């Protein structure tokens, strides 16, 4: 008997609306309800793909409260697709809690492959792709220095999500532990009109991004420590 999937995790574009898979579109059309991080953002996206579905909000501020109810509805046979504002749900976005509860309840989930910012940034960097670590967003204050010190010893390629306002400060803080010459790569506005990847020593990259205000969405990739 074919298994009945209760929850699909559906990646959506990180900028370029052409980056949605045929299967993602089919899935969004066939489920009963869409769970969206921001119903307004996702509503506009669904309109673009001519998908007319009821959208229920699911974000970090309500995920704990709605969890139990969603599991009950799934047990009653309702099917859902979770989408985030961009990229793959669960990757620096809500999703993991719901997946864990579904699995605990014996419900089937399926994550579709698709857009996520970390993979193109990693490949663009030219650093080793065979082994890498993804750190998500670095802590803003407490623990940041300790984590940077630890990451400086990491020999795998490191991927970090960073905000444009904090990029320069993070790069400058890194100098102390990684040294001026560690190679880093910054991918900005991936898949969008002003897409840019700049790769060089920490010093070069700081000088490059100091020239003008840093704007847009950023992935920072750091070459692993060489022996
Ligand atoms: N779920 C998303 C994914 O699969 O990549 C990540 C969501 S997280 C809240 C948003 C962060 O992802 C941004 O701050 C940025 O670091 C990164 N990001 C998302 N879209 C991007 C893009 N087009 N270019 C560069 N970085 C991007």
Short mmCIF file of C-alpha atoms and ligand atoms in Angstrom, two decimals:
data_model
loop_
_atom_site.label_atom_id
_atom_site.label_comp_id
_atom_site.label_asym_id
_atom_site.label_seq_id
_atom_site.Cartn_x
_atom_site.Cartn_y
_atom_site.Cartn_z
CA UNK A 1 0.00 0.00 0.00
CA UNK A 2 1.29 3.48 -0.87
CA UNK A 3 2.24 5.45 2.24
CA UNK A 4 0.17 8.53 2.93
CA UNK A 5 2.35 11.56 3.52
CA UNK A 6 0.83 14.01 6.02
CA UNK A 7 3.42 16.76 5.77
CA UNK A 8 5.52 17.84 2.80
CA UNK A 9 8.35 20.32 3.29
CA UNK A 10 8.49 22.28 0.07
CA UNK A 11 11.47 24.50 -0.83
CA UNK A 12 10.61 27.77 -2.57
CA UNK A 13 12.94 30.11 -4.53
CA UNK A 14 15.56 32.21 -2.74
CA UNK A 15 15.06 35.01 -5.25
CA UNK A 16 14.51 33.78 -8.79
CA UNK A 17 10.94 32.54 -9.17
CA UNK A 18 12.07 30.17 -11.93
CA UNK A 19 13.80 28.06 -9.30
CA UNK A 20 10.81 25.98 -8.27
CA UNK A 21 10.54 22.34 -9.22
CA UNK A 22 7.64 20.78 -11.10
CA UNK A 23 7.16 18.44 -8.16
CA UNK A 24 7.02 21.35 -5.71
CA UNK A 25 4.24 22.93 -7.78
CA UNK A 26 2.32 19.61 -8.00
CA UNK A 27 2.66 19.11 -4.25
CA UNK A 28 1.51 22.63 -3.40
CA UNK A 29 -1.54 22.04 -5.61
CA UNK A 30 -2.47 18.64 -4.21
CA UNK A 31 -2.27 19.16 -0.42
CA UNK A 32 -5.25 20.39 1.59
CA UNK A 33 -3.54 23.24 3.45
CA UNK A 34 -0.37 25.30 3.14
CA UNK A 35 1.51 26.26 6.29
CA UNK A 36 3.46 29.44 5.64
CA UNK A 37 5.95 31.43 7.66
CA UNK A 38 4.46 34.67 6.32
CA UNK A 39 1.05 34.30 4.68
CA UNK A 40 1.38 37.61 2.83
CA UNK A 41 4.76 36.76 1.25
CA UNK A 42 3.69 33.23 0.41
CA UNK A 43 0.27 34.43 -0.78
CA UNK A 44 1.99 36.58 -3.43
CA UNK A 45 4.23 33.68 -4.45
CA UNK A 46 1.28 31.28 -4.73
CA UNK A 47 -0.59 33.87 -6.82
CA UNK A 48 2.40 33.98 -9.18
CA UNK A 49 2.21 30.19 -9.63
CA UNK A 50 -1.62 30.34 -9.88
CA UNK A 51 -2.06 28.20 -6.79
CA UNK A 52 -5.19 28.99 -4.87
CA UNK A 53 -4.94 27.30 -1.49
CA UNK A 54 -5.82 28.20 2.04
CA UNK A 55 -2.75 29.45 3.90
CA UNK A 56 -2.28 29.02 7.61
CA UNK A 57 0.47 30.85 9.42
CA UNK A 58 3.24 28.81 11.00
CA UNK A 59 6.23 30.69 12.39
CA UNK A 60 8.62 30.70 15.34
CA UNK A 61 6.18 32.72 17.46
CA UNK A 62 3.24 30.30 17.15
CA UNK A 63 4.77 26.93 16.28
CA UNK A 64 4.62 25.60 19.87
CA UNK A 65 0.95 26.59 20.27
CA UNK A 66 -0.32 25.11 16.99
CA UNK A 67 1.72 21.90 17.01
CA UNK A 68 -0.75 19.65 18.83
CA UNK A 69 -3.72 20.81 16.77
CA UNK A 70 -1.84 20.24 13.51
CA UNK A 71 -0.91 16.70 14.54
CA UNK A 72 -4.57 15.98 15.35
CA UNK A 73 -5.66 17.30 11.95
CA UNK A 74 -3.02 15.17 10.23
CA UNK A 75 -4.23 12.09 12.12
CA UNK A 76 -7.72 12.88 10.83
CA UNK A 77 -6.37 12.75 7.28
CA UNK A 78 -5.63 16.39 6.38
CA UNK A 79 -2.47 16.89 4.31
CA UNK A 80 -0.14 19.88 4.62
CA UNK A 81 2.79 21.51 2.84
CA UNK A 82 5.12 23.71 4.87
CA UNK A 83 6.81 26.56 3.05
CA UNK A 84 9.07 29.27 4.43
CA UNK A 85 9.64 32.79 3.10
CA UNK A 86 12.49 31.45 0.96
CA UNK A 87 14.50 28.28 0.51
CA UNK A 88 14.10 25.02 2.38
CA UNK A 89 11.84 24.95 5.46
CA UNK A 90 13.72 23.85 8.56
CA UNK A 91 17.01 25.36 7.39
CA UNK A 92 17.42 28.44 9.61
CA UNK A 93 13.63 28.56 9.40
CA UNK A 94 10.76 26.86 11.26
CA UNK A 95 10.15 23.20 10.46
CA UNK A 96 12.22 20.99 12.69
CA UNK A 97 9.76 20.95 15.63
CA UNK A 98 6.85 20.00 13.41
CA UNK A 99 8.85 17.26 11.69
CA UNK A 100 9.90 15.83 15.05
CA UNK A 101 6.31 15.78 16.32
CA UNK A 102 5.04 14.14 13.11
CA UNK A 103 7.66 11.40 13.37
CA UNK A 104 6.86 10.89 17.06
CA UNK A 105 3.18 10.51 16.13
CA UNK A 106 4.02 7.92 13.44
CA UNK A 107 3.00 10.24 10.60
CA UNK A 108 4.89 10.28 7.28
CA UNK A 109 6.74 13.38 6.19
CA UNK A 110 8.62 14.12 2.97
CA UNK A 111 11.09 16.91 2.29
CA UNK A 112 11.35 17.78 -1.40
CA UNK A 113 14.80 18.75 -2.70
CA UNK A 114 15.08 22.31 -3.94
CA UNK A 115 16.42 25.81 -3.36
CA UNK A 116 18.51 26.65 -0.32
CA UNK A 117 21.12 29.41 -0.06
CA UNK A 118 23.96 27.43 1.50
CA UNK A 119 24.64 25.03 -1.38
CA UNK A 120 25.18 27.53 -4.25
CA UNK A 121 27.32 29.69 -1.91
CA UNK A 122 29.47 26.67 -1.02
CA UNK A 123 29.97 25.66 -4.64
CA UNK A 124 30.59 29.28 -5.76
CA UNK A 125 33.39 29.62 -3.19
CA UNK A 126 35.69 27.13 -4.88
CA UNK A 127 36.56 25.72 -1.44
CA UNK A 128 36.38 21.98 -0.74
CA UNK A 129 32.82 20.69 -1.05
CA UNK A 130 33.43 17.10 0.03
CA UNK A 131 33.20 17.94 3.74
CA UNK A 132 31.56 21.04 5.17
CA UNK A 133 29.78 22.35 8.25
CA UNK A 134 26.76 24.63 8.29
CA UNK A 135 26.56 26.93 11.31
CA UNK A 136 23.34 28.81 10.43
CA UNK A 137 23.35 32.32 11.96
CA UNK A 138 26.18 33.04 14.41
CA UNK A 139 25.12 34.25 17.85
CA UNK A 140 24.97 38.08 17.95
CA UNK A 141 26.76 38.62 21.24
CA UNK A 142 27.13 35.95 23.88
CA UNK A 143 29.19 33.04 22.69
CA UNK A 144 30.20 34.56 19.34
CA UNK A 145 33.89 34.95 20.19
CA UNK A 146 34.07 31.45 21.69
CA UNK A 147 32.42 29.97 18.62
CA UNK A 148 34.72 31.87 16.23
CA UNK A 149 37.74 30.63 18.16
CA UNK A 150 36.49 27.05 17.84
CA UNK A 151 35.62 27.44 14.15
CA UNK A 152 39.14 28.74 13.41
CA UNK A 153 40.40 25.20 14.16
CA UNK A 154 37.81 23.50 11.92
CA UNK A 155 39.37 21.82 8.88
CA UNK A 156 36.13 21.42 6.93
CA UNK A 157 34.64 24.29 4.88
CA UNK A 158 32.37 26.40 7.10
CA UNK A 159 29.11 28.01 5.95
CA UNK A 160 27.42 30.81 7.89
CA UNK A 161 24.29 32.90 7.25
CA UNK A 162 24.95 36.56 8.00
CA UNK A 163 23.03 39.81 7.86
CA UNK A 164 24.43 42.61 5.67
CA UNK A 165 24.62 44.92 8.71
CA UNK A 166 26.81 42.52 10.66
CA UNK A 167 29.02 41.21 7.82
CA UNK A 168 31.96 43.59 8.27
CA UNK A 169 31.97 43.31 12.05
CA UNK A 170 31.99 39.50 11.83
CA UNK A 171 34.83 39.52 9.28
CA UNK A 172 36.82 41.91 11.49
CA UNK A 173 36.21 39.78 14.59
CA UNK A 174 37.37 36.72 12.65
CA UNK A 175 40.82 38.21 11.97
CA UNK A 176 41.90 37.58 15.58
CA UNK A 177 41.36 33.82 15.36
CA UNK A 178 41.60 33.02 11.64
CA UNK A 179 44.39 35.48 10.71
CA UNK A 180 44.43 37.96 7.78
CA UNK A 181 45.16 35.32 5.17
CA UNK A 182 42.35 32.81 5.75
CA UNK A 183 40.30 32.61 2.55
CA UNK A 184 36.64 33.50 2.72
CA UNK A 185 33.90 33.85 0.15
CA UNK A 186 30.83 36.05 0.38
CA UNK A 187 27.84 35.24 -1.82
CA UNK A 188 25.30 38.04 -1.92
CA UNK A 189 21.82 38.15 -3.45
CA UNK A 190 22.08 34.64 -4.93
CA UNK A 191 19.83 34.05 -7.96
CA UNK A 192 18.84 37.74 -8.00
CA UNK A 193 19.67 40.66 -10.31
CA UNK A 194 22.60 41.90 -8.20
CA UNK A 195 24.08 38.47 -7.44
CA UNK A 196 27.75 38.73 -6.47
CA UNK A 197 30.34 36.33 -5.09
CA UNK A 198 33.59 37.81 -3.82
CA UNK A 199 36.34 35.47 -2.68
CA UNK A 200 39.76 36.27 -1.23
CA UNK A 201 41.76 36.56 1.98
CA UNK A 202 39.89 37.93 4.99
CA UNK A 203 41.78 41.18 4.49
CA UNK A 204 40.82 41.45 0.77
CA UNK A 205 37.18 40.68 1.47
CA UNK A 206 36.99 43.27 4.26
CA UNK A 207 38.53 45.90 1.95
CA UNK A 208 36.09 45.00 -0.83
CA UNK A 209 32.97 45.28 1.32
CA UNK A 210 34.21 48.43 3.09
CA UNK A 211 33.96 50.37 -0.18
CA UNK A 212 30.17 50.69 -0.10
CA UNK A 213 27.19 49.89 2.09
CA UNK A 214 26.63 46.13 2.23
CA UNK A 215 23.11 45.30 1.07
CA UNK A 216 21.03 42.19 0.44
CA UNK A 217 21.14 38.63 1.70
CA UNK A 218 24.50 37.11 2.51
CA UNK A 219 26.11 33.69 2.86
CA UNK A 220 29.65 33.64 4.24
CA UNK A 221 31.83 30.64 3.39
CA UNK A 222 35.15 30.10 5.13
CA UNK A 223 37.91 27.81 3.90
CA UNK A 224 38.81 25.10 6.39
CA UNK A 225 42.07 25.28 8.35
CA UNK A 226 45.01 23.99 6.34
CA UNK A 227 47.51 21.73 8.14
N1 LIG B 1 15.53 28.53 4.55
C1 LIG B 1 16.50 29.34 3.88
C2 LIG B 1 17.45 28.42 3.10
O1 LIG B 1 17.08 27.27 2.82
O2 LIG B 1 18.53 28.87 2.72
C3 LIG B 1 17.25 30.24 4.83
C4 LIG B 1 16.36 31.17 5.61
S1 LIG B 1 17.23 32.25 6.68
C5 LIG B 1 15.92 32.94 7.60
C6 LIG B 1 17.61 33.60 5.62
C7 LIG B 1 19.12 33.71 5.34
O3 LIG B 1 19.47 32.83 4.27
C8 LIG B 1 19.55 35.09 4.86
O4 LIG B 1 19.78 35.96 5.96
C9 LIG B 1 20.84 34.76 4.12
O5 LIG B 1 21.89 34.54 5.03
C10 LIG B 1 20.45 33.42 3.46
N2 LIG B 1 19.86 33.68 2.13
C11 LIG B 1 18.57 33.50 1.77
N3 LIG B 1 18.38 33.84 0.48
C12 LIG B 1 19.59 34.26 0.03
C13 LIG B 1 20.07 34.76 -1.23
N4 LIG B 1 19.25 34.89 -2.27
N5 LIG B 1 21.37 35.08 -1.33
C14 LIG B 1 22.22 34.94 -0.29
N6 LIG B 1 21.82 34.50 0.92
C15 LIG B 1 20.53 34.15 1.07
#
